[in-house]
Structures are given as C-alpha cells and as structure tokens.
Coordinates of C-alpha atoms in Angstrom, one line a residue:
M1 CA 79.1 114.7 80.8
D2 CA 75.7 114.4 79.2
A3 CA 74.3 110.1 79.3
K4 CA 71.5 110.2 77.5
G5 CA 73.1 108.4 75.0
L6 CA 74.4 106.0 77.1
R7 CA 70.9 104.7 78.2
A8 CA 69.3 101.0 77.2
G9 CA 66.1 100.1 77.5
G10 CA 65.3 99.1 81.1
R11 CA 62.6 95.6 81.4
G12 CA 60.6 94.8 78.4
G13 CA 62.7 97.0 76.5
Q14 CA 61.1 100.4 77.4
S15 CA 63.1 103.1 78.7
G16 CA 64.2 104.2 82.7
G17 CA 65.9 105.5 85.5
V18 CA 68.5 107.2 85.0
A19 CA 72.0 107.2 85.7
G20 CA 73.6 107.4 89.0
E21 CA 70.3 105.1 90.1
V22 CA 70.9 102.2 90.4
W23 CA 73.0 103.4 94.5
L24 CA 69.8 104.2 95.5
R25 CA 67.4 101.5 95.0
E26 CA 68.6 98.0 97.2
E27 CA 68.9 95.8 95.8
R28 CA 66.4 92.8 95.1
P29 CA 66.5 89.4 96.3
R30 CA 67.7 87.1 94.2
R31 CA 65.5 84.2 92.9
D32 CA 69.0 82.2 90.8
T33 CA 72.7 82.2 90.5
L34 CA 73.0 85.0 89.0
T35 CA 74.6 87.8 91.8
R36 CA 75.2 91.6 91.0
D37 CA 79.4 90.5 90.7
R38 CA 78.6 89.0 88.3
I39 CA 77.2 91.4 86.3
T40 CA 79.8 94.0 86.5
A41 CA 82.0 92.0 85.5
A42 CA 81.4 90.6 82.5
A43 CA 80.5 94.5 82.1
V44 CA 83.9 95.7 83.4
E45 CA 85.1 93.1 80.7
L46 CA 82.8 94.3 78.0
L47 CA 83.6 97.5 78.5
D48 CA 86.7 96.9 78.2
E49 CA 87.0 94.7 75.2
Y50 CA 84.5 97.8 72.9
G51 CA 83.6 100.3 74.8
T52 CA 81.3 101.6 76.0
A53 CA 78.7 102.7 72.6
H54 CA 79.1 98.3 72.0
L55 CA 78.0 97.4 74.9
T56 CA 75.2 96.9 75.3
M57 CA 72.0 94.3 77.3
R58 CA 71.7 91.4 74.3
K59 CA 75.9 91.7 74.2
L60 CA 76.1 91.2 78.1
A61 CA 73.1 89.2 78.3
E62 CA 74.9 86.1 76.6
R63 CA 78.1 87.3 77.8
L64 CA 76.3 85.9 81.5
E65 CA 74.3 83.1 79.2
V66 CA 71.2 84.2 80.4
A67 CA 68.0 84.9 79.0
A68 CA 67.2 89.2 78.9
P69 CA 64.3 88.9 81.7
T70 CA 66.7 86.7 83.7
L71 CA 69.2 90.3 83.5
Y72 CA 66.5 92.4 83.7
W73 CA 65.5 91.2 87.6
H74 CA 69.5 92.4 89.0
V75 CA 69.7 95.8 86.6
R76 CA 66.9 97.8 85.0
T77 CA 69.5 100.0 82.5
K78 CA 72.4 99.8 81.1
D79 CA 72.5 102.8 83.0
D80 CA 73.0 100.5 86.1
V81 CA 75.4 98.4 84.5
L82 CA 77.5 101.4 83.9
D83 CA 77.0 102.9 87.3
L84 CA 78.2 98.5 89.1
A85 CA 81.3 98.9 86.4
V86 CA 82.5 102.5 86.9
D87 CA 82.9 101.5 90.5
A88 CA 84.1 98.2 90.3
I89 CA 87.3 99.4 88.7
F90 CA 87.8 102.3 91.4
A91 CA 87.9 99.0 93.8
E92 CA 92.1 99.3 92.0
V93 CA 92.9 101.6 93.3
A94 CA 94.5 100.7 96.1
I95 CA 94.0 103.2 99.3
P96 CA 97.2 104.9 100.8
A97 CA 98.8 104.4 104.8
R98 CA 98.6 107.7 105.7
T99 CA 101.4 109.5 106.5
G100 CA 102.4 112.4 108.2
D101 CA 102.6 114.3 104.5
W102 CA 99.0 114.6 103.1
T103 CA 100.5 117.0 99.7
A104 CA 102.1 113.1 99.1
D105 CA 99.3 111.0 100.7
A106 CA 97.0 112.5 98.4
R107 CA 99.4 112.4 95.0
T108 CA 99.8 108.8 95.9
L109 CA 96.6 108.3 95.3
V110 CA 95.8 110.2 92.3
L111 CA 98.4 109.0 90.8
R112 CA 96.6 104.9 91.4
W113 CA 93.2 106.4 90.5
R114 CA 94.2 107.8 87.2
A115 CA 96.4 104.8 86.1
T116 CA 93.5 101.9 87.2
M117 CA 91.3 104.4 85.0
L118 CA 94.2 104.3 81.7
R119 CA 94.1 100.3 82.3
H120 CA 90.2 101.2 81.8
P121 CA 90.7 104.3 79.1
W122 CA 86.0 104.1 78.8
S123 CA 86.1 105.0 81.7
P124 CA 86.6 108.3 82.3
T125 CA 84.1 109.2 79.6
L126 CA 81.4 108.7 82.6
I127 CA 83.3 109.8 85.7
G128 CA 81.2 112.7 84.8
R129 CA 77.6 110.4 86.2
P130 CA 76.4 110.9 89.9
M131 CA 79.7 108.4 91.8
L132 CA 77.8 107.1 94.5
G133 CA 79.3 104.0 94.5
P134 CA 80.8 102.6 97.7
N135 CA 84.3 101.4 96.4
V136 CA 83.7 105.8 94.6
L137 CA 83.2 107.6 98.4
A138 CA 85.3 105.4 100.1
R139 CA 88.4 107.0 97.6
T140 CA 86.7 110.8 97.4
E141 CA 86.1 109.9 101.3
F142 CA 89.9 109.7 101.7
L143 CA 90.6 112.3 99.6
Q144 CA 89.5 114.5 100.7
S145 CA 89.7 113.6 104.4
T146 CA 93.5 114.4 103.8
L147 CA 93.2 117.4 101.9
A148 CA 91.1 118.7 105.6
R149 CA 94.0 118.2 106.7
S150 CA 95.8 121.0 105.1
G151 CA 93.3 123.0 107.4
R152 CA 91.0 123.4 104.9
T153 CA 87.1 123.7 105.5
G154 CA 83.6 123.9 103.6
A155 CA 84.2 125.6 100.0
A156 CA 87.9 125.6 99.7
L157 CA 88.4 122.3 101.1
A158 CA 85.4 121.6 98.5
A159 CA 87.3 123.8 95.6
A160 CA 90.6 122.1 96.4
T161 CA 88.9 118.2 96.3
H162 CA 87.9 119.2 93.0
G163 CA 90.2 121.3 91.3
L164 CA 92.7 117.6 91.8
A165 CA 89.9 115.4 91.4
N166 CA 89.5 117.2 87.9
L167 CA 93.2 117.2 87.2
T168 CA 93.1 113.5 87.2
V169 CA 90.2 112.8 85.6
G170 CA 90.9 115.3 82.8
A171 CA 94.6 114.0 82.0
A172 CA 92.4 110.2 82.1
L173 CA 90.3 111.5 79.3
T174 CA 92.5 113.0 77.2
E175 CA 94.6 110.4 77.4
S176 CA 92.4 107.4 76.4
T177 CA 91.1 109.7 74.0
W178 CA 94.4 110.8 72.5
H179 CA 95.4 107.2 71.9
G180 CA 95.7 105.1 69.2
Q181 CA 95.0 109.3 67.8
L182 CA 97.2 111.4 66.9
P183 CA 100.2 110.5 66.7
R184 CA 101.4 113.8 69.8
T185 CA 104.7 115.1 67.0
S186 CA 102.5 115.5 64.4
A187 CA 100.8 117.9 66.6
Y188 CA 103.3 119.4 67.7
E189 CA 104.6 120.3 64.0
L190 CA 101.6 121.9 63.7
I191 CA 101.9 123.9 66.2
R192 CA 106.1 124.9 64.9
A193 CA 105.2 125.8 61.9
N194 CA 103.4 128.4 63.4
A195 CA 105.3 129.4 66.0
D196 CA 105.4 133.2 65.2
R197 CA 101.0 132.8 65.8
Y198 CA 102.2 130.0 69.0
P199 CA 105.2 131.6 70.2
T200 CA 105.0 129.9 73.6
L201 CA 103.5 126.8 72.5
A202 CA 106.4 126.1 70.4
A203 CA 108.9 127.1 72.2
N204 CA 108.1 125.1 75.5
H205 CA 107.3 121.9 73.4
H206 CA 102.9 121.7 73.7
L207 CA 101.6 118.2 73.3
D208 CA 105.3 117.1 72.7
A209 CA 105.6 115.0 76.1
P210 CA 107.6 112.3 75.3
D211 CA 106.6 111.0 79.6
Q212 CA 103.2 111.5 79.0
D213 CA 103.2 110.4 83.0
A214 CA 105.7 112.4 84.4
L215 CA 103.9 115.5 82.8
F216 CA 101.0 114.2 85.4
D217 CA 103.2 113.4 88.0
Q218 CA 104.7 117.1 88.0
A219 CA 100.9 119.2 87.5
V220 CA 99.2 117.4 90.5
R221 CA 103.3 118.8 92.8
T222 CA 102.6 121.6 91.5
F223 CA 98.2 122.0 92.2
L224 CA 99.2 121.0 96.0
A225 CA 102.5 123.3 95.9
G226 CA 99.9 126.0 95.4
L227 CA 97.4 124.5 98.0
D228 CA 100.4 124.2 100.9
Q229 CA 101.9 126.8 100.6
D230 CA 97.7 129.5 100.5
V231 CA 97.1 127.0 103.4

C-alpha cells in the first residue's frame, strides 16, 4: 500500500520519516511519564473508533492529555504511530502450540490472524507496510517455520509463506471494506440477472456465501491441501 497519504507532519509540523522506520531507530530515553505503550494503546483506540483517515497527531495528543511536543519526543510521525499500532494488534494473535500436523498449525494461526484483523477493520489496509515489529515477526516466524515442516526451503518456502499470508490479508481486507456497504445479496442479484454473461458465477452463488468464516476456512484448507500434495 502507498503510505504517502497516511503520513503526518513530524516534529514542528515538518514531514519526515517513512513507514517502518520506527523499528530501525532506538527508542529515545524517557523524559516524562509518557511511554510508547501508552501512545500505541491510545492510537489503537482512536483507529478502532475513527479509522486511519481521521487519526491525527493532534487527536492522539488530546486523547493522551499531553502537549504535541511531548508526543513528538516518543514518535516522530504518524507513520511511526501506525506501525506501532499494527504491531500491537498482532499481540492478540495467540501463537498456537505445535502439533504433529503442520497444516493444522498453519490453519490455526491464520484463522486467528484474520479474526484479529476483522476486530480492527483499519488494519488490513496497513499490512502492506514494512512489517518489522516484534509481534508481527514472531508470528511470521511461526508461520514460515510451520510451512518449512512440509519440506520446502528457499523460494518455494517463501512463495508458500507469502501465498498464505496474502490469502489471509486479502480476505480480511475484502470483508472489512465490504462491511456496511452494498449487501452481498444485492450484488449476487446483479450477477444472477446477467447469468448469460456470468454463468459460472451465477451457478455457484458468487458473492452470496452466507458464512464468510466458513468460506475463508475452506479457502485455507484448499490452499494447504495443495501444498501438502505438491511436496
């Protein structure tokens, strides 16, 4: 995702920094009672309430009841805040206990991952950012090490990891974006009314699946079954 539109001014209102940069800098020594954890928790609250478009450094400072210069001591830009917030919600994705079935372990992780993103519907739009936070990396490590148990290495392992991660993010993005918009039944009625143009879509009730959880679970099972057979 292009994060250009999500950036806010840095210290003194000047632009600066890029997505992901916060993870490449050491946290500055504290000179007040404010902490990154408090900033991150407040940012997640605001994002849950208003989404990314309406999150501003001013609103964040007001939520924390601090002056803007105090906030900028800990985070330089809105990009910093977004990176911290995305990583924070990944802490909600419980890492599964390893079993003897690598496909089951991978499935459990991504089901939890999608559920977390749907609880924070702003998050799927930000997953294209450099994901270098400790919570994200810990879960990505689990996912790739789990898929490595299939016998894959190198490019084949990378492709499997990216494929499953992109399936998960894409599903969450579609669902969170669709939520509150045009009803799926109305969309399916359009397809059915033009069944001569879209016979396969009409016959298989494209966009009319009543249970999105079950649909995603089946998609994951299908993906993993293909990996299991392709080793």
